[in-house]
Amino acid sequence: MAHEYPFIPGATTVGVVCKEGVILAAEKRVAYGYLVLSKAGKKVFKLTDKIGAACAGMVADMQMLAKEVAAYASLHTMETRRAASVNAVAKVMANILFERRLFPLLTQTIIGGVDDEGRRIVVLDPLGSLIPDKYACVGSGAEIATGVLESSYREDMTLEEAKELVIRSIKVATARDIQSGDGADFLIITGEGMKEEAVELK
Amino acid sequence: MQGLYGAGIHKGTTTVGVVCKDGVALATDTRVTTGYFIAHKKGKKIHKIDDHLAMTIAGAVADAQNVVDILKANAALFKLTHKRPMPVASATRLAANLLFYNRYIPLLLQAIVAGVDTEGAHIFSLDPFGSVTEEEKFFSTGSGSPVALGILEDGFKENLTTEEAVPLVVRAVKAAMKRDAASGDSFDVAIIDKAGYRELTEEEKAKYVAT
């Protein structure tokens, strides 16, 4: 995405389903072309108590999108008196994205979380396609991160193992992708709830 | 199609559909690519619209999923208001209208709409501008379609049953997976007959994996 449009910052964003829950992670660099504009960009977002999003692309777009989806999700919860499912949250985001097909929000998103049906992640493109998967990477470092993730991923990984793997894949991507780096934000979601963590990449 | 906002716009696909005596057989690969990058290895490209109706998609995933959603809703609405299942031709026409009304900024998708109704088994093909053609024997879409069509031209016989057509559609998709780099990873198969829509289970598909 970032190769063709210099005004879109690159990113390495990863989502993984493991035995106990879901891990979402994104590195923190915001770079326009070769200029590192920020080393503290936050690309993971809480949407509900047990659902989060990790994004790549235009930072403004992902922030507004996350806010809007989080608002819809909380409205849904108030109206139905139960927590929104990962599918429902993903679909609402897909609809918002597809509504703007002619003037798209330039973001790729991984939505992940835990609901009654289990642990799942879903990947969305700028136009709002919805593709469920067990592990996924988006952003300019996705190709590199996928290589690492794919070689070691197992569905029965523990949370700790999965976290180590995600760190390793982001590390490799930040080593080879100029537009990714400066540490990573994690969103670790289990049946109990959500935990935010920042990891330094050395 | 690659390069339009860079991501998620995939065209590399193989889908096939065969008209049978008692229904239709559909098969697709499951690879989802963005350019030369394999973004997903298990993407769903056959979508159930109703018990008697299904659609295979190739092209921009978001556009295709939106058309599928609208078709699903309208097929359900049709059944409620008319107390009978939506004819395959009607579902196809609805999709074609959606595509044609976006004539100036087309929805980038190629689709096969297939199903069984009172008139029998049907397969229709749709292009991005809303052209509709009813296929009498078989059809294939996506970047792997030339390879798949070769197999279908060779292996198709009149009055096949869906059970007999399954090995043929699998062979067509698997050949395309081998010779088209944008298709691959795995395949899905669906059958629609009088009994309704059915997807082959992993165990049922396993016997074709080696071939």
PDB file of C-alpha atoms in Angstrom, chain A residues 1 4-5 91 95 98 101-104 106 108 123 125-133 135-137 142-144 146 150, chain B residues 2-9 32 34 37-44 60-66 69 105-108:
ATOM      1  CA  MET A   1       0.000   0.000   0.000  1.00  0.00           C
ATOM      2  CA  GLU A   4       2.459   3.313  -4.365  1.00  0.00           C
ATOM      3  CA  TYR A   5       1.257   6.205  -2.228  1.00  0.00           C
ATOM      4  CA  LYS A  91     -19.341  -6.449   9.656  1.00  0.00           C
ATOM      5  CA  ASN A  95     -20.182  -1.634   5.981  1.00  0.00           C
ATOM      6  CA  PHE A  98     -17.841  -0.175   1.726  1.00  0.00           C
ATOM      7  CA  ARG A 101     -16.041   2.779  -1.747  1.00  0.00           C
ATOM      8  CA  LEU A 102     -15.631   5.782  -4.053  1.00  0.00           C
ATOM      9  CA  PHE A 103     -13.525   7.707  -1.515  1.00  0.00           C
ATOM     10  CA  PRO A 104     -12.102   4.954   0.659  1.00  0.00           C
ATOM     11  CA  LEU A 106      -7.064   3.944   3.412  1.00  0.00           C
ATOM     12  CA  GLN A 108      -6.124  -2.355   6.372  1.00  0.00           C
ATOM     13  CA  VAL A 123      -8.998  -9.148   8.100  1.00  0.00           C
ATOM     14  CA  ASP A 125      -9.144  -4.268   3.281  1.00  0.00           C
ATOM     15  CA  PRO A 126      -9.743  -0.570   2.456  1.00  0.00           C
ATOM     16  CA  LEU A 127     -12.937  -1.391   0.554  1.00  0.00           C
ATOM     17  CA  GLY A 128     -14.364  -3.549   3.323  1.00  0.00           C
ATOM     18  CA  SER A 129     -13.755  -7.150   2.340  1.00  0.00           C
ATOM     19  CA  LEU A 130     -14.056  -9.550   5.281  1.00  0.00           C
ATOM     20  CA  ILE A 131     -11.797 -12.590   5.477  1.00  0.00           C
ATOM     21  CA  PRO A 132     -11.562 -14.717   8.634  1.00  0.00           C
ATOM     22  CA  ASP A 133      -8.215 -16.369   9.322  1.00  0.00           C
ATOM     23  CA  TYR A 135      -3.176 -15.620  11.711  1.00  0.00           C
ATOM     24  CA  ALA A 136      -2.694 -12.570   9.509  1.00  0.00           C
ATOM     25  CA  CYS A 137      -0.366  -9.686   8.772  1.00  0.00           C
ATOM     26  CA  ALA A 142       3.302  -7.953   6.056  1.00  0.00           C
ATOM     27  CA  GLU A 143       5.174 -10.092   3.540  1.00  0.00           C
ATOM     28  CA  ILE A 144       8.202 -10.331   5.836  1.00  0.00           C
ATOM     29  CA  THR A 146       4.080 -13.579   7.335  1.00  0.00           C
ATOM     30  CA  GLU A 150       3.826 -19.037   8.967  1.00  0.00           C
TER      31      GLU A 150
ATOM     32  CA  GLN B   2      -3.509  -4.657  -8.565  1.00  0.00           C
ATOM     33  CA  GLY B   3      -2.543  -1.254  -7.227  1.00  0.00           C
ATOM     34  CA  LEU B   4      -6.011   0.112  -6.569  1.00  0.00           C
ATOM     35  CA  TYR B   5      -5.312   1.197  -3.004  1.00  0.00           C
ATOM     36  CA  GLY B   6      -2.838  -1.629  -3.035  1.00  0.00           C
ATOM     37  CA  ALA B   7      -4.600  -4.186  -0.956  1.00  0.00           C
ATOM     38  CA  GLY B   8      -7.289  -6.764  -0.978  1.00  0.00           C
ATOM     39  CA  ILE B   9      -8.066  -6.399  -4.656  1.00  0.00           C
ATOM     40  CA  VAL B  32      -6.526 -14.855  -1.892  1.00  0.00           C
ATOM     41  CA  THR B  34      -2.894  -9.028  -3.346  1.00  0.00           C
ATOM     42  CA  PHE B  37       1.496 -11.736  -2.140  1.00  0.00           C
ATOM     43  CA  ILE B  38      -0.694 -14.579  -0.874  1.00  0.00           C
ATOM     44  CA  ALA B  39      -2.767 -12.721   1.728  1.00  0.00           C
ATOM     45  CA  HIS B  40      -4.949 -15.705   2.734  1.00  0.00           C
ATOM     46  CA  LYS B  41      -4.730 -19.414   2.056  1.00  0.00           C
ATOM     47  CA  LYS B  42      -8.265 -20.348   3.074  1.00  0.00           C
ATOM     48  CA  GLY B  43     -10.511 -17.718   1.539  1.00  0.00           C
ATOM     49  CA  LYS B  44     -14.187 -18.512   0.934  1.00  0.00           C
ATOM     50  CA  ALA B  60     -12.517  -7.481  -5.634  1.00  0.00           C
ATOM     51  CA  VAL B  61     -13.540  -9.248  -2.431  1.00  0.00           C
ATOM     52  CA  ALA B  62     -15.346  -6.281  -0.889  1.00  0.00           C
ATOM     53  CA  ASP B  63     -17.465  -5.742  -3.998  1.00  0.00           C
ATOM     54  CA  ALA B  64     -18.291  -9.431  -4.259  1.00  0.00           C
ATOM     55  CA  GLN B  65     -19.196  -9.773  -0.582  1.00  0.00           C
ATOM     56  CA  ASN B  66     -21.499  -6.765  -0.873  1.00  0.00           C
ATOM     57  CA  ASP B  69     -25.101  -9.793   1.083  1.00  0.00           C
ATOM     58  CA  ILE B 105     -17.321   2.887 -11.553  1.00  0.00           C
ATOM     59  CA  PRO B 106     -17.815  -0.850 -12.001  1.00  0.00           C
ATOM     60  CA  LEU B 107     -17.914  -3.383  -9.183  1.00  0.00           C
ATOM     61  CA  LEU B 108     -14.831  -5.406 -10.044  1.00  0.00           C
TER      62      LEU B 108
END
